[in-house]
XYZ file of C-alpha atoms in Angstrom:
336
model
C -27.646 -6.202 -15.373
C -26.899 -2.871 -17.034
C -23.970 -1.372 -15.127
C -25.270 2.159 -15.823
C -28.386 1.451 -13.750
C -26.657 0.051 -10.670
C -27.263 3.156 -8.572
C -31.007 2.748 -9.068
C -31.017 -0.869 -7.943
C -29.377 -0.443 -4.512
C -26.898 -3.320 -4.888
C -26.086 -5.266 -1.725
C -22.344 -5.308 -2.530
C -20.207 -2.241 -3.077
C -16.558 -2.266 -4.167
C -14.296 0.560 -2.971
C -11.136 1.309 -4.970
C -8.737 4.004 -3.698
C -6.352 5.671 -6.141
C -3.258 7.714 -5.384
C -1.102 8.519 -8.417
C -1.786 5.101 -9.892
C -4.198 5.801 -12.734
C -2.921 3.082 -15.092
C -3.272 0.427 -12.399
C -6.700 1.774 -11.470
C -7.904 1.595 -15.077
C -6.880 -2.077 -15.315
C -8.604 -2.792 -11.992
C -11.865 -1.145 -13.062
C -11.834 -2.951 -16.395
C -11.601 -6.270 -14.575
C -14.480 -5.233 -12.305
C -16.721 -4.681 -15.336
C -16.883 -8.480 -15.586
C -15.855 -9.646 -12.129
C -18.240 -7.462 -10.123
C -21.424 -7.431 -12.171
C -24.315 -6.562 -9.914
C -22.164 -4.591 -7.470
C -21.863 -0.874 -6.973
C -18.364 0.528 -7.454
C -16.939 3.709 -5.957
C -13.563 5.115 -6.948
C -11.958 7.416 -4.374
C -9.038 9.536 -5.544
C -6.753 10.597 -2.709
C -5.781 13.978 -4.206
C -3.449 12.557 -6.855
C -1.030 14.972 -8.479
C -2.830 14.588 -11.830
C -6.614 14.688 -11.575
C -8.038 12.288 -14.151
C -11.225 11.641 -12.207
C -13.497 13.384 -14.725
C -12.024 11.289 -17.545
C -12.548 8.118 -15.536
C -16.154 9.099 -14.837
C -16.721 9.235 -18.609
C -14.789 6.025 -19.315
C -16.527 4.120 -16.504
C -20.000 5.680 -16.230
C -21.167 2.935 -13.864
C -18.500 3.939 -11.308
C -19.237 6.527 -8.607
C -16.231 8.881 -8.483
C -15.200 10.865 -5.389
C -12.106 13.031 -4.900
C -10.653 13.688 -1.475
C -9.156 17.149 -1.053
C -5.990 15.663 0.468
C -4.258 12.306 0.629
C -6.102 10.430 3.381
C -4.043 7.245 3.066
C -5.442 3.724 2.777
C -7.434 4.226 5.957
C -9.066 7.568 5.204
C -9.507 6.906 1.499
C -11.336 3.673 2.162
C -13.406 5.305 4.897
C -14.636 7.830 2.314
C -15.721 4.961 0.084
C -17.232 2.992 2.969
C -19.364 5.944 4.029
C -20.612 6.312 0.472
C -21.403 2.600 0.189
C -23.236 2.499 3.518
C -25.249 5.556 2.492
C -26.332 3.515 -0.552
C -27.554 0.775 1.837
C -24.669 -1.609 1.152
C -24.833 -4.906 3.037
C -21.216 -5.803 2.216
C -18.293 -3.547 1.316
C -15.338 -4.881 -0.680
C -12.100 -2.923 -0.146
C -9.938 -3.592 -3.184
C -6.453 -2.247 -3.900
C -6.216 -0.378 -7.173
C -3.189 -2.421 -8.314
C -5.210 -5.640 -8.552
C -7.273 -7.400 -11.179
C -10.103 -9.784 -10.342
C -11.387 -13.056 -11.764
C -14.625 -13.005 -13.809
C -16.379 -14.973 -11.032
C -14.952 -12.739 -8.282
C -18.193 -11.324 -6.889
C -20.213 -14.506 -7.395
C -17.775 -16.544 -5.308
C -17.550 -13.899 -2.578
C -21.325 -13.707 -2.371
C -21.658 -17.484 -2.194
C -19.049 -17.654 0.588
C -20.789 -14.940 2.592
C -24.172 -16.615 2.261
C -22.833 -20.034 3.295
C -20.777 -18.692 6.250
C -23.100 -16.220 8.003
C -20.933 -16.053 11.145
C -18.090 -14.466 9.144
C -18.109 -10.676 9.160
C -14.884 -10.369 7.174
C -13.765 -12.489 4.224
C -11.108 -12.438 1.539
C -9.676 -14.711 -1.162
C -6.249 -16.246 -1.661
C -4.203 -13.588 -3.483
C -1.818 -14.223 -6.352
C 0.835 -12.193 -8.144
C -0.005 -10.437 -11.389
C 3.456 -11.307 -12.730
C 3.179 -14.969 -11.618
C -0.552 -15.684 -11.468
C -0.094 -19.301 -10.378
C 1.919 -18.310 -7.283
C 0.369 -17.404 -3.932
C 1.214 -13.956 -2.573
C -0.852 -14.152 0.625
C -3.480 -16.402 2.151
C -4.123 -16.877 5.895
C -2.518 -15.186 8.881
C -2.280 -15.658 12.639
C -1.376 -12.607 14.667
C 1.306 -12.471 17.357
C 1.139 -16.146 18.394
C 3.150 -17.367 21.346
C 6.426 -19.176 20.636
C 6.683 -17.678 17.131
C 9.624 -15.439 16.114
C 7.521 -12.695 14.561
C 4.083 -11.120 14.547
C 2.340 -12.400 11.414
C 2.465 -16.155 10.998
C 1.276 -17.556 7.724
C -1.636 -19.975 7.855
C -1.577 -21.846 4.571
C -4.903 -22.072 2.746
C -4.581 -24.680 -0.039
C -6.514 -23.603 -3.118
C -9.422 -25.977 -3.656
C -12.619 -24.983 -5.430
C -15.775 -26.255 -3.734
C -19.453 -25.350 -3.753
C -20.072 -23.544 -1.519
C -16.547 -22.127 -1.203
C -14.440 -23.490 1.628
C -13.466 -20.822 4.174
C -10.551 -21.122 6.627
C -10.743 -19.124 9.858
C -7.881 -16.645 10.271
C -6.955 -13.707 12.491
C -6.254 -11.273 9.643
C -7.471 -10.972 6.067
C -5.068 -9.196 3.707
C -6.180 -5.634 3.044
C -5.618 -5.658 -0.707
C -8.982 -7.478 -0.931
C -11.128 -7.536 2.170
C -14.899 -8.020 2.215
C -16.607 -6.544 5.267
C -20.235 -6.858 6.341
C -22.027 -3.583 7.015
C -22.910 -4.969 10.449
C -19.179 -4.979 11.310
C -18.884 -1.245 10.671
C -22.114 -0.637 12.564
C -20.708 -2.428 15.596
C -17.046 -1.368 15.691
C -16.909 1.759 13.547
C -14.770 2.471 10.501
C -11.046 2.013 9.897
C -8.799 3.625 12.521
C -7.269 6.564 10.655
C -4.401 6.859 13.102
C -2.720 4.113 11.048
C -2.983 6.044 7.749
C -0.988 3.326 5.949
C -0.010 -0.243 6.895
C -1.520 -2.564 9.530
C -4.897 -0.839 9.432
C -6.664 -3.902 8.022
C -5.058 -6.007 10.759
C -6.559 -3.702 13.346
C -9.969 -3.848 11.643
C -9.970 -7.656 11.629
C -8.826 -7.957 15.235
C -11.438 -5.455 16.395
C -14.126 -7.423 14.563
C -12.978 -10.702 16.102
C -13.005 -9.135 19.544
C -16.771 -8.494 19.305
C -17.628 -11.928 17.937
C -17.268 -11.787 14.153
C -15.236 -14.518 12.445
C -12.656 -13.682 9.776
C -11.931 -16.112 6.981
C -10.070 -16.720 3.726
C -11.727 -18.436 0.772
C -9.684 -21.335 -0.530
C -9.787 -19.812 -4.019
C -7.461 -17.482 -5.914
C -9.805 -14.746 -7.130
C -7.531 -11.717 -7.478
C -3.993 -10.934 -8.585
C -1.980 -8.175 -6.973
C 0.807 -6.094 -8.463
C 2.159 -5.535 -4.973
C 3.261 -2.372 -3.171
C 2.855 -0.122 -6.206
C 2.306 2.951 -4.042
C 5.516 2.378 -2.104
C 7.465 1.686 -5.281
C 6.353 5.117 -6.495
C 6.520 7.026 -3.229
C 9.648 5.544 -1.660
C 11.054 2.841 0.579
C 11.442 5.146 3.560
C 7.688 5.708 3.863
C 7.095 1.969 4.070
C 9.692 1.521 6.805
C 8.369 4.484 8.765
C 4.700 3.431 8.788
C 5.485 -0.243 9.355
C 7.636 0.506 12.403
C 5.325 3.125 13.857
C 2.018 1.363 13.279
C 3.134 -2.062 14.416
C 3.584 -0.704 17.924
C 0.105 0.863 17.806
C -1.326 -2.469 16.677
C 0.425 -4.330 19.484
C -0.725 -1.823 22.090
C -4.310 -2.300 20.962
C -4.305 -6.093 20.643
C -1.351 -7.752 22.382
C -3.503 -8.654 25.377
C -5.980 -10.626 23.255
C -6.548 -14.242 24.285
C -4.048 -16.721 22.908
C -1.355 -14.173 22.062
C 1.872 -12.995 23.640
C 1.557 -10.756 26.627
C 2.325 -7.078 26.358
C 5.861 -7.306 27.806
C 6.852 -10.155 25.502
C 5.322 -8.316 22.552
C 7.319 -5.195 23.334
C 10.515 -7.228 23.555
C 9.864 -8.812 20.153
C 8.971 -5.408 18.755
C 12.331 -3.981 19.858
C 14.080 -6.887 18.094
C 11.978 -6.292 14.990
C 12.796 -2.567 14.857
C 16.516 -3.186 15.338
C 16.496 -5.933 12.687
C 14.823 -3.593 10.175
C 17.290 -0.837 11.003
C 20.324 -3.115 10.670
C 19.199 -4.532 7.324
C 18.714 -1.076 5.824
C 22.133 0.034 7.077
C 23.770 -3.097 5.636
C 22.099 -2.434 2.268
C 23.277 1.161 2.271
C 19.767 2.597 2.587
C 20.507 5.273 5.149
C 17.233 7.167 4.721
C 15.206 3.967 5.192
C 17.189 3.139 8.341
C 16.521 6.650 9.638
C 12.817 6.166 8.846
C 12.764 3.101 11.121
C 14.140 5.241 13.939
C 11.675 8.041 13.276
C 8.793 5.565 13.209
C 9.911 4.100 16.519
C 10.237 7.527 18.086
C 6.852 8.750 16.832
C 5.133 5.558 18.024
C 6.498 6.002 21.541
C 5.537 9.675 21.487
C 1.995 8.832 20.329
C 2.276 10.678 17.010
C 0.035 8.927 14.478
C -1.971 9.746 11.354
C -0.329 11.108 8.227
C 3.290 12.116 8.671
C 4.681 14.877 6.419
C 7.210 13.284 4.091
C 9.787 15.858 5.143
C 9.904 14.491 8.694
C 9.843 10.759 7.943
C 13.631 10.563 7.898
C 14.386 13.616 10.054
C 15.356 12.862 13.642
C 13.278 13.538 16.713
C 14.930 13.416 20.110
C 13.513 9.917 20.664
C 14.648 8.632 17.287
C 18.073 10.200 17.888
C 18.319 8.387 21.231
C 17.387 5.031 19.717
C 19.756 5.704 16.855
C 22.648 5.915 19.309
C 21.576 2.628 20.916
C 21.100 0.843 17.567
C 24.374 2.142 16.152
C 26.262 0.977 19.246
C 24.654 -2.463 19.036
C 25.311 -2.696 15.303
C 29.000 -1.895 15.806
C 29.213 -4.413 18.636
C 27.718 -7.135 16.417
C 30.246 -6.340 13.689
């Protein structure tokens, strides 16, 4: 199929790629999609990057629909822009793909075959490898907040094994760097919750879908390779710690009561341990601003402040973060 004519053919699959100051990674991703996503529509959403190369990309990749957001909407809002565009083009499936990935030549064919052979699955994704070590597994399956587990995201191993049709393993959460979502999921539960902005938003999407009866699954095939946390490497460690701490509590408040998981009180207790552990590690490593970002994330979560946080306040104290800082510092000194 001629990629330049995709818009006239109303493809059933649309791939959404969100860019924020990562043009080199995005170019490599789109080049891989030229072969790995033949027959799909592709929309590139730029989240108000500092340098606007969108016009150049539109010339270089004429088969790609290019949209620029007027401000940085994060992973959640950027993907929602692309999802709305795809659904307006009558997409049946939407593939959310991180811009710092490259895909296998058979990427779309295998995803389509898996979707057709597992019609009860509303969300799918492949086993993900590292770009630097393509044979190694970065992520596969995940169980969320299981009882008697010292954490919130328990790996569910999905051994790579090519079959026809592709084997799919049921999971709670599909990794957001490549997540394939049926249009019927969005029609039933709505789009991505933009309160998350960054981190844990795909977990929320999967858990919401499961709650209304859709299955989530991981293909037992390694179809993409991920550079890994490129945005945070560029934008800073503190942002990652802030959004992880803040959004994890939002995720637990929304889903801790789900069947087969810890109760809300136990989840809160584990969350407090998690936040302190993150804080203590950053202090031990000498990353004071990242430790402060943990405290600010904790304080903002308890105060109900979500969405995009101005970078200037990520490590600045609120009265809640100051209070928890006193508690954490006292505990840290006691442990020493």
